[in-house]
C-alpha positions as a printed Julia matrix, in Angstrom:
321×3 Matrix{Float64}:
 131.92  -36.73  -20.58
 128.35  -37.3   -21.87
 125.53  -35.14  -20.53
 123.37  -38.09  -20.23
 124.12  -38.71  -16.57
 123.53  -35.03  -15.71
 120.19  -34.95  -17.59
 119.12  -38.07  -15.65
 119.92  -36.43  -12.32
 118.11  -33.28  -13.32
 114.86  -35.05  -14.3
 114.94  -37.13  -11.08
 115.28  -33.97   -9.06
 112.62  -32.06  -11.0
 110.08  -34.86  -10.47
 110.8   -35.14   -6.81
 110.85  -31.37   -6.11
 107.67  -30.7    -8.05
 105.74  -33.41   -6.03
 107.23  -32.32   -2.75
 106.41  -28.59   -3.44
 102.78  -29.41   -3.85
 102.47  -31.34   -0.69
 104.44  -28.82    1.33
 102.14  -25.96    0.22
  99.13  -28.0     1.27
 100.74  -28.67    4.69
 101.43  -24.84    5.05
  97.81  -23.95    4.2
  96.52  -26.43    6.72
  98.86  -25.48    9.58
 100.39  -22.0     8.96
 103.89  -23.26    9.64
 106.57  -20.85    8.39
 109.07  -23.67    8.06
 106.65  -25.34    5.7
 106.23  -22.16    3.75
 110.01  -21.73    3.5
 110.52  -25.27    2.36
 107.67  -24.97   -0.14
 109.34  -21.91   -1.76
 112.63  -23.86   -1.61
 111.12  -26.76   -3.57
 109.47  -24.43   -6.11
 112.89  -22.6    -6.61
 114.62  -25.99   -7.02
 111.96  -27.15   -9.6
 112.57  -23.87  -11.56
 116.24  -24.34  -11.35
 116.11  -27.86  -12.79
 114.06  -26.42  -15.59
 116.71  -23.77  -16.16
 119.44  -26.44  -16.35
 117.5   -28.44  -18.96
 116.99  -25.27  -21.0
 120.67  -24.37  -20.73
 121.66  -27.82  -21.86
 119.36  -27.65  -24.89
 120.46  -24.23  -25.99
 124.17  -25.06  -25.67
 123.71  -27.55  -28.56
 123.06  -24.89  -31.06
 125.47  -24.84  -33.97
 128.2   -22.16  -34.22
 127.38  -18.95  -36.04
 129.64  -16.22  -37.54
 128.99  -14.07  -34.39
 129.63  -17.04  -32.06
 132.17  -19.12  -33.96
 133.05  -21.29  -31.12
 129.42  -22.32  -30.47
 127.17  -21.99  -27.46
 128.64  -24.5   -25.04
 129.04  -21.89  -22.22
 125.27  -21.37  -22.04
 125.27  -24.21  -19.63
 127.48  -22.18  -17.28
 125.18  -19.1   -17.76
 122.11  -21.0   -16.79
 123.89  -22.68  -13.85
 124.93  -19.15  -12.63
 121.29  -17.99  -12.9
 120.36  -21.09  -10.77
 122.73  -19.71   -7.91
 120.98  -16.3    -8.12
 117.44  -17.91   -8.03
 118.53  -20.04   -5.0
 119.98  -17.02   -3.19
 117.08  -14.77   -3.74
 113.95  -16.84   -4.03
 115.04  -19.56   -1.61
 117.51  -18.05    0.93
 116.47  -14.51    1.27
 112.69  -15.37    1.35
 113.28  -17.96    4.04
 115.32  -15.44    6.2
 112.54  -12.95    5.71
 109.85  -15.41    6.77
 111.96  -16.31    9.82
 112.18  -12.79   10.94
 108.41  -12.33   10.44
 107.66  -15.5    12.39
 110.05  -14.51   15.23
 108.38  -11.12   15.63
 104.99  -12.74   15.65
 105.35  -16.32   16.92
 102.39  -18.75   17.12
 101.97  -22.37   17.3
 100.73  -24.65   14.49
  97.06  -23.94   13.64
  94.06  -26.15   13.36
  93.42  -29.92   13.81
  96.06  -30.74   10.95
  99.01  -30.18   13.24
 100.38  -33.72   12.36
 100.45  -33.02    8.53
 103.86  -31.24    8.52
 105.53  -34.24   10.24
 104.07  -36.62    7.72
 104.92  -34.46    4.72
 108.48  -33.78    5.9
 109.08  -37.54    6.47
 107.82  -38.37    3.02
 109.72  -35.52    1.46
 112.94  -36.8     3.1
 112.44  -40.12    1.44
 111.78  -38.65   -1.89
 114.75  -36.21   -1.72
 116.91  -39.07   -0.56
 116.09  -41.03   -3.72
 116.87  -37.92   -5.96
 120.22  -37.39   -4.03
 121.04  -41.02   -4.46
 120.63  -40.73   -8.26
 122.76  -37.61   -8.28
 125.5   -39.34   -6.26
 125.3   -42.5    -8.53
 125.62  -40.48  -11.73
 128.4   -38.37  -10.23
 130.4   -41.48   -9.33
 130.73  -42.33  -13.07
 132.95  -39.23  -13.55
 134.26  -38.49  -10.09
 136.81  -41.25   -9.9
 138.96  -41.09   -6.73
 138.41  -37.39   -6.18
 136.98  -36.19   -2.91
 133.41  -34.69   -3.16
 134.58  -30.99   -2.46
 137.28  -31.5    -5.1
 134.84  -32.98   -7.63
 132.46  -30.02   -7.17
 135.34  -27.41   -7.61
 136.94  -29.18  -10.6
 133.87  -30.52  -12.5
 133.55  -28.75  -16.0
 129.99  -29.82  -16.52
 127.75  -27.77  -14.16
 124.75  -30.02  -13.89
 125.88  -32.57  -11.58
 127.62  -30.28   -8.94
 124.49  -28.09   -9.08
 122.1   -30.98   -8.45
 124.25  -32.45   -5.86
 124.44  -29.3    -3.78
 120.69  -28.59   -4.3
 119.75  -32.09   -3.13
 122.1   -32.02   -0.27
 120.77  -28.61    0.87
 117.14  -29.9     0.39
 117.8   -32.87    2.73
 119.46  -30.68    5.36
 116.59  -28.1     4.96
 113.96  -30.69    5.54
 115.82  -31.87    8.7
 115.93  -28.25    9.92
 112.21  -27.86    9.15
 111.45  -31.14   10.97
 113.45  -29.78   13.96
 111.58  -26.44   14.04
 108.1   -28.02   13.42
 108.72  -30.73   16.02
 109.93  -28.4    18.83
 107.01  -26.0    18.11
 104.57  -28.95   18.43
 106.21  -30.01   21.75
 106.55  -26.63   23.37
 103.74  -24.59   21.7
 106.33  -21.88   21.06
 106.32  -20.68   17.38
 109.8   -19.2    17.78
 111.21  -22.75   17.23
 109.43  -22.64   13.83
 111.15  -19.42   13.1
 114.57  -20.9    14.1
 114.03  -23.82   11.7
 113.13  -21.38    8.91
 116.24  -19.3     9.6
 118.46  -22.3     9.46
 117.0   -23.16    6.02
 117.54  -19.52    4.88
 121.26  -19.54    5.96
 121.8   -22.94    4.35
 120.39  -21.88    1.02
 122.36  -18.6     1.03
 125.59  -20.55    1.65
 124.99  -23.15   -1.02
 123.92  -20.32   -3.5
 127.19  -18.43   -2.86
 129.2   -21.6    -3.28
 127.48  -22.33   -6.71
 127.98  -18.72   -7.76
 131.73  -18.81   -7.09
 132.18  -22.1    -9.06
 130.01  -21.04  -12.0
 131.78  -17.61  -12.13
 135.08  -19.4   -12.58
 133.66  -21.49  -15.37
 132.13  -18.52  -17.08
 135.4   -16.55  -16.97
 137.1   -19.59  -18.54
 139.0   -22.59  -16.98
 141.82  -24.62  -18.48
 141.57  -28.33  -18.85
 142.45  -30.53  -15.86
 146.1   -31.48  -15.27
 145.39  -35.14  -16.39
 143.84  -33.82  -19.78
 146.77  -31.37  -20.28
 149.29  -34.07  -19.68
 147.63  -36.48  -22.14
 147.43  -33.88  -24.91
 151.01  -32.82  -24.28
 152.33  -36.36  -24.39
 150.27  -37.12  -27.51
 151.67  -34.06  -29.33
 155.26  -35.02  -28.4
 154.97  -38.72  -29.21
 156.12  -38.18  -32.77
 157.83  -41.36  -34.08
 159.48  -39.45  -36.94
 161.0   -36.86  -34.58
 159.61  -33.99  -36.72
 158.02  -32.58  -33.6
 160.69  -32.39  -30.92
 158.57  -31.14  -28.12
 155.61  -28.69  -27.05
 157.25  -25.39  -26.5
 154.17  -24.04  -24.77
 150.48  -24.75  -24.71
 147.3   -23.23  -23.39
 143.9   -24.72  -23.08
 140.46  -23.26  -22.46
 137.02  -24.86  -22.07
 134.53  -23.69  -24.47
 131.93  -25.88  -22.89
 132.08  -28.91  -20.66
 132.9   -31.22  -23.53
 134.62  -28.71  -25.86
 138.25  -27.69  -25.42
 140.34  -24.94  -27.28
 144.02  -26.04  -27.41
 146.57  -23.58  -28.8
 150.18  -24.88  -28.77
 153.6   -23.99  -30.24
 155.45  -27.09  -31.49
 159.23  -27.33  -31.75
 160.34  -28.65  -35.02
 163.89  -29.41  -36.41
 165.69  -27.06  -38.65
 165.84  -29.32  -41.76
 162.22  -30.36  -42.24
 160.58  -29.18  -45.46
 157.26  -27.39  -45.47
 155.3   -30.56  -46.56
 156.99  -32.61  -43.86
 156.1   -30.01  -41.2
 152.51  -29.85  -42.45
 152.2   -33.58  -42.28
 153.66  -33.67  -38.8
 151.12  -30.99  -37.59
 148.31  -32.98  -39.04
 149.52  -36.16  -37.35
 149.92  -34.34  -34.03
 146.29  -33.18  -34.28
 145.05  -36.81  -34.79
 147.15  -38.04  -31.88
 145.78  -35.31  -29.52
 142.22  -36.07  -30.37
 142.75  -39.73  -29.92
 144.33  -38.99  -26.38
 141.04  -37.59  -25.05
 138.1   -39.21  -26.9
 135.57  -37.65  -24.51
 136.39  -34.15  -25.59
 135.83  -32.16  -28.81
 139.26  -30.35  -29.47
 139.46  -27.04  -31.28
 143.26  -27.2   -32.2
 145.52  -24.4   -33.25
 149.09  -25.77  -33.64
 151.96  -23.47  -34.71
 155.36  -24.94  -35.74
 158.56  -23.15  -34.63
 162.22  -23.77  -34.69
 163.06  -25.42  -31.33
 165.73  -23.31  -29.7
 165.32  -24.9   -26.31
 163.55  -21.93  -24.67
 160.01  -21.15  -23.54
 159.57  -23.68  -20.75
 156.02  -24.86  -19.89
 154.01  -22.91  -17.32
 154.33  -24.05  -13.69
 150.75  -25.41  -13.67
 151.54  -27.46  -16.9
 154.66  -28.93  -15.14
 152.66  -30.01  -12.05
 151.94  -33.64  -11.58
 148.4   -34.75  -12.65
 146.26  -35.9    -9.69
């Protein structure tokens, strides 16, 4: 679960959006197109968002302190949540305001540079397409057989889902802008430009809300995926000495994308001595860590006499996908 793929996708998106934002602003200044202005602000917001993701990744690597004994891994979730707020306010709401303003005072594209937005939008679609392709390629390393919606909902690392949704929204937004600008040029009616701008605004608001919901869930605290839970449970129970009879119950909580808190009560036999139980617990810890090498486990294991009660929670008994 390395962050390398997420960082690569962030940098690719940052470079693409910075260049696109500059060209879009130039096109807006030459033509006065509201769709181009909305897309310019959208690209600026996306560039700022990628900067926030990089900052969150850097700050999350700080060492644990007495005040934060489990470290700062969740800072990546905090900054990803801020990204959703920026996308909603700076991107979505601004575009809707600009659409309302243009609808109230429609006008065609101004000056002799009417062709510039078309060229800029086509170039931007190509650049965003390359950025989106990078995000898809890096996501496929960890997505496995999951569908894209399920991957976005279940991913514990926030960077790739955020970049995927941002790049997807950027591509659709460019198509909406091309639609609005193209019909404005064909008909001379500036209201088409307003329609394209409004479509961009609603799209960004929808993506921002989706991101906010997912990041809120991660901030509150999510358990490990069922496949990880089953691997850890199987590892804890695979004691060849039979000192550990079973996992009575277990709870997991992500402290960060690659850090997992595991608290479990292990059933032990009645006749084990204290040193035998201690050795069995230490061995169980080693097996659990070996079962999920991509995760850093913070383990709290409690031995107890196995009386055959305290069945696993329903979500722990479910089959892994």
